[in-house]
CSV table of C-alpha atoms and ligand atoms in Angstrom, one decimal:
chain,number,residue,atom,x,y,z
X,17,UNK,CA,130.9,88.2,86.2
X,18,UNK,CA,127.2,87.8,87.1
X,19,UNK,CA,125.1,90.5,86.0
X,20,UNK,CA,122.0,90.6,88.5
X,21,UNK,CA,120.0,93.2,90.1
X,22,UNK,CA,120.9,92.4,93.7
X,23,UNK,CA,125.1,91.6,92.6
X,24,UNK,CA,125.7,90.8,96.1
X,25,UNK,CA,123.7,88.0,96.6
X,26,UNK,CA,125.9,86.1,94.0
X,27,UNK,CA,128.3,85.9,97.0
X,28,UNK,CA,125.9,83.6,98.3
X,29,UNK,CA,124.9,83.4,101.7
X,30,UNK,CA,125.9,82.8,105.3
X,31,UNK,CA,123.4,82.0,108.2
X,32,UNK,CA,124.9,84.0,111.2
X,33,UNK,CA,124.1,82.3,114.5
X,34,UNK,CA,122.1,79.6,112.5
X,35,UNK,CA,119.5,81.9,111.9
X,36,UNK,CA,120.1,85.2,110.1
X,37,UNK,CA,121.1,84.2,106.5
X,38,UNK,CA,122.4,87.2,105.0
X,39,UNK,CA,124.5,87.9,101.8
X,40,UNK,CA,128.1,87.1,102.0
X,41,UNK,CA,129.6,90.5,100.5
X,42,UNK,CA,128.3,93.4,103.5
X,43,UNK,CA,129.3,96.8,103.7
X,44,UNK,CA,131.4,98.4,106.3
X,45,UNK,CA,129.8,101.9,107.8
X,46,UNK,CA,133.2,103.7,109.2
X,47,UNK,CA,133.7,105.5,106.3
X,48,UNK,CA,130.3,107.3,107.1
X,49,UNK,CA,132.2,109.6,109.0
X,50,UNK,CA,134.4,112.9,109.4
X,51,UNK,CA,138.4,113.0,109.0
X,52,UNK,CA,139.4,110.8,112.0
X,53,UNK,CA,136.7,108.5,112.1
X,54,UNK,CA,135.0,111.7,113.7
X,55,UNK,CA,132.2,113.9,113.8
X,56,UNK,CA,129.9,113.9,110.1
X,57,UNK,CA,131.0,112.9,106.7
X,58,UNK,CA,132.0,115.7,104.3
X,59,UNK,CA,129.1,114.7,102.0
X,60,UNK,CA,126.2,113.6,104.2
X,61,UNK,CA,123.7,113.1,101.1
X,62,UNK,CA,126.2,111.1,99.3
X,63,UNK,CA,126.4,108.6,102.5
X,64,UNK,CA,123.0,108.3,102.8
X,65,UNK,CA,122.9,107.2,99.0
X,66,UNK,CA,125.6,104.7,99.4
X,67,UNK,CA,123.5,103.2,102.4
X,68,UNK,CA,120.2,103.4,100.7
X,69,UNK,CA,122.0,102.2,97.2
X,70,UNK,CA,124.1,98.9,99.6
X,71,UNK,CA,120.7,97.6,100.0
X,72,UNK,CA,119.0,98.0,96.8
X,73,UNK,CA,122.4,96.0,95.4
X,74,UNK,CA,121.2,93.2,97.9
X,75,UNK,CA,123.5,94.0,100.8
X,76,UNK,CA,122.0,93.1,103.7
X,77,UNK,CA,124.5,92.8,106.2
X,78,UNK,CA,125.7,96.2,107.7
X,79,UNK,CA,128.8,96.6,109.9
X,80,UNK,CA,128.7,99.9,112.3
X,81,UNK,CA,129.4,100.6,116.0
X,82,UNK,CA,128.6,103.1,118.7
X,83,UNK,CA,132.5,104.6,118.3
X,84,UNK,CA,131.8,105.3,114.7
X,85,UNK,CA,132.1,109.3,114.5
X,86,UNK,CA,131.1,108.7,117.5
X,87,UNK,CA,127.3,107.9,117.0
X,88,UNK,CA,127.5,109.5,113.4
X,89,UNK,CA,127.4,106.2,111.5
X,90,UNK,CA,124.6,104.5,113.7
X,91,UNK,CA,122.3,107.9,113.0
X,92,UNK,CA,123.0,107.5,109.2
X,93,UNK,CA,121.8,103.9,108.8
X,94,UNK,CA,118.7,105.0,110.8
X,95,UNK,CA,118.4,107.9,108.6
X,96,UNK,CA,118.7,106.1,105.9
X,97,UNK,CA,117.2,102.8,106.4
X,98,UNK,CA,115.3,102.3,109.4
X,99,UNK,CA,113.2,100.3,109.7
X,100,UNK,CA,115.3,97.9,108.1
X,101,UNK,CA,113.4,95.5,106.6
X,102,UNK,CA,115.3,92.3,107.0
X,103,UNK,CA,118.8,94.3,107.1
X,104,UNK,CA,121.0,92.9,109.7
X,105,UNK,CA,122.5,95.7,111.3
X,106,UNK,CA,125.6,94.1,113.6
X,107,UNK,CA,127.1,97.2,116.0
X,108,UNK,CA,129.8,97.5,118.9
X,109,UNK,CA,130.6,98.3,122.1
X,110,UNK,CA,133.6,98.6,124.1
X,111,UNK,CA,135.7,101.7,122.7
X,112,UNK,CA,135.7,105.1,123.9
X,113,UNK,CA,136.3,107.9,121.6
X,114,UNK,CA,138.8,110.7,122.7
X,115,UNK,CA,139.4,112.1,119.6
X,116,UNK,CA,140.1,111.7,116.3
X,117,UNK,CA,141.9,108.7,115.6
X,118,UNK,CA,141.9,107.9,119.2
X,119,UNK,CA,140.3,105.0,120.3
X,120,UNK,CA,140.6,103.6,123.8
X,121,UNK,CA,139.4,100.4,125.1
X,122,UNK,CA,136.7,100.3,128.4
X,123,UNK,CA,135.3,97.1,129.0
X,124,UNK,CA,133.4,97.9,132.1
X,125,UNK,CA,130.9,95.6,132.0
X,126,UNK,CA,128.3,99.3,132.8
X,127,UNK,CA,129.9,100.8,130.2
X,128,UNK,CA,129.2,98.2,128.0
X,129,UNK,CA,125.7,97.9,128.9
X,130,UNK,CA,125.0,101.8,128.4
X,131,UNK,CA,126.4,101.5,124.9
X,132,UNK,CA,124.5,98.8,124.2
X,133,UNK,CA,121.3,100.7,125.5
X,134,UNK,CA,122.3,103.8,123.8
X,135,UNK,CA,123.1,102.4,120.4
X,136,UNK,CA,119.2,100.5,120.9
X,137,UNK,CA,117.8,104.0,121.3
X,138,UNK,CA,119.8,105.1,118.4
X,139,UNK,CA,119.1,102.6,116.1
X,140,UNK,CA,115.4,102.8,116.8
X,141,UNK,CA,115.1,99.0,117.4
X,142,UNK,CA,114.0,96.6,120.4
X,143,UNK,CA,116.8,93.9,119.7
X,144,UNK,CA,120.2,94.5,118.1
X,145,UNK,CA,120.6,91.4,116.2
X,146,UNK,CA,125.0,91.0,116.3
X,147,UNK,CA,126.3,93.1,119.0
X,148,UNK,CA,130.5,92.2,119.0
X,149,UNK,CA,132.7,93.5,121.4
X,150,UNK,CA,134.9,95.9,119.8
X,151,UNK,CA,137.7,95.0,121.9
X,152,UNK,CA,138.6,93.1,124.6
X,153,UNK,CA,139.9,95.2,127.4
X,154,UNK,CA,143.0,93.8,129.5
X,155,UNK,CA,141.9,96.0,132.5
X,156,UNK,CA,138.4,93.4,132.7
X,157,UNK,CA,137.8,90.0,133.1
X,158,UNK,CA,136.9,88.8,129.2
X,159,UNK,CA,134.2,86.3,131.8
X,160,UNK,CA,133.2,89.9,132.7
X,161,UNK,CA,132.5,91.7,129.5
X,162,UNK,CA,131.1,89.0,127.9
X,163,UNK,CA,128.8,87.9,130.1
X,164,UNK,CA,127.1,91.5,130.6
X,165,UNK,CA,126.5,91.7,126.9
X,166,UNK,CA,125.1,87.1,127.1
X,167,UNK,CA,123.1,88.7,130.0
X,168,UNK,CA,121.8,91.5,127.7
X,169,UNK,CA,120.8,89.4,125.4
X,170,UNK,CA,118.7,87.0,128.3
X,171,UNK,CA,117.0,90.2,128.5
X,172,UNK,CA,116.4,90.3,125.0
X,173,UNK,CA,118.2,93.2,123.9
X,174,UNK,CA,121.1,91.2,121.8
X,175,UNK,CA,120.2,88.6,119.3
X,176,UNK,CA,123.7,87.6,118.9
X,177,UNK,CA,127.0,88.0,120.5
X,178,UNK,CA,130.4,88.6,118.4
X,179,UNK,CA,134.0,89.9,119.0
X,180,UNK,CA,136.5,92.1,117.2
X,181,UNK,CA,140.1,91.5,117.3
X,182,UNK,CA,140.3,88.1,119.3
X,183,UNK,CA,143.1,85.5,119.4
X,184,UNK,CA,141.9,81.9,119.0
X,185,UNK,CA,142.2,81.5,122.9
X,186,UNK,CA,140.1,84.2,123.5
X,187,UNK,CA,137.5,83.1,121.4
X,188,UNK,CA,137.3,79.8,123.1
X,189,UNK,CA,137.2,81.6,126.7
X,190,UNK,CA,134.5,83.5,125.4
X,191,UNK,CA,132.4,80.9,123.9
X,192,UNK,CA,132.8,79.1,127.2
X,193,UNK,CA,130.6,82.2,128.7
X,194,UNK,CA,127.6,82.4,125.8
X,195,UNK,CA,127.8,81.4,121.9
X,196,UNK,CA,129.5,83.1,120.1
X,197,UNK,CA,128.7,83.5,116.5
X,198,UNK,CA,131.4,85.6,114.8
X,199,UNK,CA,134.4,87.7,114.9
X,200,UNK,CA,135.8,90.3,113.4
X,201,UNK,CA,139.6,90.3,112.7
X,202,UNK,CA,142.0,92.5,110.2
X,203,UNK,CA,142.6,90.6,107.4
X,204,UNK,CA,143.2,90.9,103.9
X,205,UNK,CA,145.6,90.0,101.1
X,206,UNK,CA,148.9,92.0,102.5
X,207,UNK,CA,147.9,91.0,106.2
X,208,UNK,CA,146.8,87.3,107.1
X,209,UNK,CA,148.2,87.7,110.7
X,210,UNK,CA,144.4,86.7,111.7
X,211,UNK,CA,145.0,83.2,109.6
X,212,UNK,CA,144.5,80.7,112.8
X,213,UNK,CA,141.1,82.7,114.4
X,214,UNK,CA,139.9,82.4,110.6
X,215,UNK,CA,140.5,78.7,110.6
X,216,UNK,CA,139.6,78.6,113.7
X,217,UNK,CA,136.3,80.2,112.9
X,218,UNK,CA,135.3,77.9,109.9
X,219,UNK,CA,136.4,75.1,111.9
X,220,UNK,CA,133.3,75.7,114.4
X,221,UNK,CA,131.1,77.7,111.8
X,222,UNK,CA,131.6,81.0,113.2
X,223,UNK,CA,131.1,83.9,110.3
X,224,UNK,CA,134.4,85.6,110.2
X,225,UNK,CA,134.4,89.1,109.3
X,226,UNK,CA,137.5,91.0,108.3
X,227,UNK,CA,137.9,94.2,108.7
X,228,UNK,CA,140.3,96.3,106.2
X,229,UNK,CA,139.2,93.9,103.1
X,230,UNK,CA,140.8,96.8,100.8
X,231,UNK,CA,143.9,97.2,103.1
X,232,UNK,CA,141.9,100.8,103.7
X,233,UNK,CA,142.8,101.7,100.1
X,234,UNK,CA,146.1,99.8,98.7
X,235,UNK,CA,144.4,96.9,97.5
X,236,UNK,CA,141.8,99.0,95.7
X,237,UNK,CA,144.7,101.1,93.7
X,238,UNK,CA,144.6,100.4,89.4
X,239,UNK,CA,148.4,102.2,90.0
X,240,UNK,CA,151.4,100.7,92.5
X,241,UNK,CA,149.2,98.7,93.8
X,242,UNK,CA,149.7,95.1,94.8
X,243,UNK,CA,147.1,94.0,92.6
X,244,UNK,CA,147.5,96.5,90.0
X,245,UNK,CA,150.0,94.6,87.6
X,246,UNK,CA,147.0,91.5,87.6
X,247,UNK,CA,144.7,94.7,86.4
X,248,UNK,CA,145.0,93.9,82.9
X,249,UNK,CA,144.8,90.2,82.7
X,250,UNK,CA,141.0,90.4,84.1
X,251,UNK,CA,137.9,91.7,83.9
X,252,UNK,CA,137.9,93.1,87.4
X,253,UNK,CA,139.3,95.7,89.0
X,254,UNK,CA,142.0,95.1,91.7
X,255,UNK,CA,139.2,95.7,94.7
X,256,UNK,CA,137.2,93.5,92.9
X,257,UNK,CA,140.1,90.9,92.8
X,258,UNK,CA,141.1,91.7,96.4
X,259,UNK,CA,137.2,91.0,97.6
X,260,UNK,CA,136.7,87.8,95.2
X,261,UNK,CA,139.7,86.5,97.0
X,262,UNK,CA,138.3,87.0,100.3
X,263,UNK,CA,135.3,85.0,99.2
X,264,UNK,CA,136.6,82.3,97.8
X,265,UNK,CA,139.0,81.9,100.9
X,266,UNK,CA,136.5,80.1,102.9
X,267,UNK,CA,133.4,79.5,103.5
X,268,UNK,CA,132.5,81.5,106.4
X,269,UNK,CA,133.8,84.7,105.3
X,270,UNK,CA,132.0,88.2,104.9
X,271,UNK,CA,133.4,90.8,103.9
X,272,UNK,CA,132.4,94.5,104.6
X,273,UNK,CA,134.1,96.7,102.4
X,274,UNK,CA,133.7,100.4,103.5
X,275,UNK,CA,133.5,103.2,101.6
X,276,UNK,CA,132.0,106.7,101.3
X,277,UNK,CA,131.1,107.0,97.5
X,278,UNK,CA,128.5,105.4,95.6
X,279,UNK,CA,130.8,104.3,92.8
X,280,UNK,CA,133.1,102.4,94.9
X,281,UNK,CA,130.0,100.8,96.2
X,282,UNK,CA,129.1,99.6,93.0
X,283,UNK,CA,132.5,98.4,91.9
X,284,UNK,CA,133.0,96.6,95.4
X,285,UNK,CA,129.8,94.9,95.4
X,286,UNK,CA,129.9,93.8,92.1
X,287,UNK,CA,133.1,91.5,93.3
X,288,UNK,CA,130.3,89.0,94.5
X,289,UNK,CA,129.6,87.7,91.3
X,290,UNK,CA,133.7,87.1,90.3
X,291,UNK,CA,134.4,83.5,90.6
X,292,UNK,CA,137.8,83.1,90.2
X,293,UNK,CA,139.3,79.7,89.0
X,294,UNK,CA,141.9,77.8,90.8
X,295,UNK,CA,144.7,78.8,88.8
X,296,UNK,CA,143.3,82.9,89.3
X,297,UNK,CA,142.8,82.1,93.4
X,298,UNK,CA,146.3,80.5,93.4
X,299,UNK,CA,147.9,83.4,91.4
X,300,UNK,CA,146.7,86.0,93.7
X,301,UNK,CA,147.1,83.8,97.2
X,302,UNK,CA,150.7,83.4,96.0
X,303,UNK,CA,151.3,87.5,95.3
X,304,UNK,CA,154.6,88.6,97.1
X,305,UNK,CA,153.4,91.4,98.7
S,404,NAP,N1,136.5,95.7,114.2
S,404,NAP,C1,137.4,96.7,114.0
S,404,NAP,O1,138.2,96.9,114.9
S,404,NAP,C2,137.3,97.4,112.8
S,404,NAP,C3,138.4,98.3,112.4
S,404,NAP,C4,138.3,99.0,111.2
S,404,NAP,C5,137.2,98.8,110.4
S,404,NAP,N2,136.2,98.0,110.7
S,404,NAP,C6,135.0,97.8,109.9
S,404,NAP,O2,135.5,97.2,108.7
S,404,NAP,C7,135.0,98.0,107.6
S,404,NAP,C8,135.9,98.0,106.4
S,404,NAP,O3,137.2,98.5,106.8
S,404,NAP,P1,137.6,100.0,106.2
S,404,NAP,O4,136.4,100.7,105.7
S,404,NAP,O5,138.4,100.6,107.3
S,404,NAP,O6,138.6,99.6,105.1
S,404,NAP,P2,138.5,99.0,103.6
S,404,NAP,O7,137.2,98.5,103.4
S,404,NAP,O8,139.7,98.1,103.5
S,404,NAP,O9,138.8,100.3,102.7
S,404,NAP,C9,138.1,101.4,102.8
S,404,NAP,C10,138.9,102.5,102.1
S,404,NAP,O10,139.1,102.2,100.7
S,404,NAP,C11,138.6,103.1,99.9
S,404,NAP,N3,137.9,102.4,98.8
S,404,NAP,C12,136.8,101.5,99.0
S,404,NAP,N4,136.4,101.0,97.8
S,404,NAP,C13,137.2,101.5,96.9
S,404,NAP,C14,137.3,101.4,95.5
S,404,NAP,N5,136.4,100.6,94.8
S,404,NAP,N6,138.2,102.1,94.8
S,404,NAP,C15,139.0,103.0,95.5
S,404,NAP,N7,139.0,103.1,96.8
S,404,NAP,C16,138.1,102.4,97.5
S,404,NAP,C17,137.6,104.0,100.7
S,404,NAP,O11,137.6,105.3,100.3
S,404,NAP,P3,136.3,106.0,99.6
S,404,NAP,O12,135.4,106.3,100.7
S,404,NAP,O13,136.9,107.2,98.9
S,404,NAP,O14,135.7,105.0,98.7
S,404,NAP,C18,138.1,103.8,102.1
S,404,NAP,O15,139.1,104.9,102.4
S,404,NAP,C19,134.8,99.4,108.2
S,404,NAP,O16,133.9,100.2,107.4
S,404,NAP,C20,134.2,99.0,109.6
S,404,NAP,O17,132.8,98.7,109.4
S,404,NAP,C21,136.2,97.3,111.9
């Protein structure tokens, strides 16, 4: 393991839309949040230190959305970081919040638009620099909610356009409306169901982001864990494994591991620096999960 004062650019780096070269190990900002994915964290101060700390450890890509608490998560990162200083800050659009643990697609192309407003006024910036549509909603044209947020960003308020939770052929449709410059699937060790949009993805040099790196917790367990028996074989922990995986999948993945707690932080992001050998990659990639 590299032992550096900014671990996570040992990940190296990944130049998202061809122009915002950012580490390839981010940080994930749901976690930010209440029970539910709603209303504040339990320990605000603690969140604000895990932002503040992400960046001093050279993370300077940060995951969030509108839908996060709702709002909570895109006040902390102002909070605690604004004005950014060459942070990439990639938000979301396109879920309504009706509770906790409820999330409901709207992709009215209005609805869209006043998120993306809202989350500008919230964020405290001019241009958000990857806005992705958090899901596509079956009751819209896809023609119709991505071309409000390609017409928001003729307008200058998006830098970039990316999607969440995409199937290859919706990624194609999309990119036939405005470039699109990542996406954002589920995937992670125990669940590769997102395989073809990654290939796809590092095929055309699309960043592809998974979401639920740590399977949300499993993959991060030194007990029962699926990564948990290779514990004492390495000199990383079993998140660490799980992330150095991810990294060394392909290419054009970036991780953004979430998490509420400075010391997971610090353990998560030190997984940039673990290269594993090809016998080590192969050994994990062939885990029966
Ligand atoms: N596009 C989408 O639809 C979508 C959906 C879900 C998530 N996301 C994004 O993806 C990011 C990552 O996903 P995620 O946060 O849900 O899941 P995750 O990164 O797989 O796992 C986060 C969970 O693992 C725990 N954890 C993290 N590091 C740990 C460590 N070193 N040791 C022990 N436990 C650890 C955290 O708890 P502690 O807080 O206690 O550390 C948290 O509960 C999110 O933050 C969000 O930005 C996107």
């Amino acid at each position: 393991m590299t032992e550096t004062a900014t671990p996570a650019a040992a990940a190296g780096t990944i130049a998202i839309g061809g122009d915002l070269s950012v580490n390839r190990l981010g940080f994930g900002s749901m976690r930010l949040t209440g029970k539910g994915i709603w209303g504040p964290p339990a320990d605000h101060d603690e969140c604000i230190r895990v932002l503040r700390r992400a960046v001093e450890l050279g993370v300077d890509f940060i995951d969030t959305a509108d839908s996060y608490g709702p709002y909570v998560a895109e006040e902390l990162i102002r909070e605690a970081l604004h004005p950014y200083d060459g942070v990439v800050i990639a938000t979301k659009a396109g879920l309504l919040r009706t509770g906790p643990d409820e999330w409901v697609p709207l992709g009215n192309p209005s609805y869209l638009r006043q998120e993306v407003e809202m989350s500008l006024r919230r964020l405290g910036v001019e241009r958000i620099d990857l806005l992705q549509l958090h899901r596509v909603d079956p009751n819209y044209p896809l023609a119709d909610q991505v071309g409000e947020l390609a017409t928001m960003k003729d307008e200058g308020k998006i830098r970039h356009v990316g999607l969440s939770e995409v199937s290859v052929e919706q990624l194609r449709a999309a990119q036939e409306v405005t470039p699109i410059v990542s996406v954002q699937n589920l995937f992670n060790l125990t669940n590769r169901s997102a395989e073809p949009v990654l290939n796809e993805a590092e095929a055309t040099g699309i960043a592809f982001i998974p979401w639920f790196p740590l399977a949300a917790g499993p993959l991060a367990a030194t007990e029962g864990g699926p990564l948990s028996s290779l514990f004492a074989d390495h000199d990383a922990t079993p998140s660490q494994l799980a992330l150095a995986w991810l990294l060394r999948r392909s290419p054009v993945m970036l991780p953004i591991p979430g998490t509420s707690r400075v010391d997971h932080l610090e353990v998560n992001v030190a997984a940039a620096g673990i290269e594993l050998t090809d016998a080590e990659f192969e050994a994990i990639d062939n885990l029966t999960l």
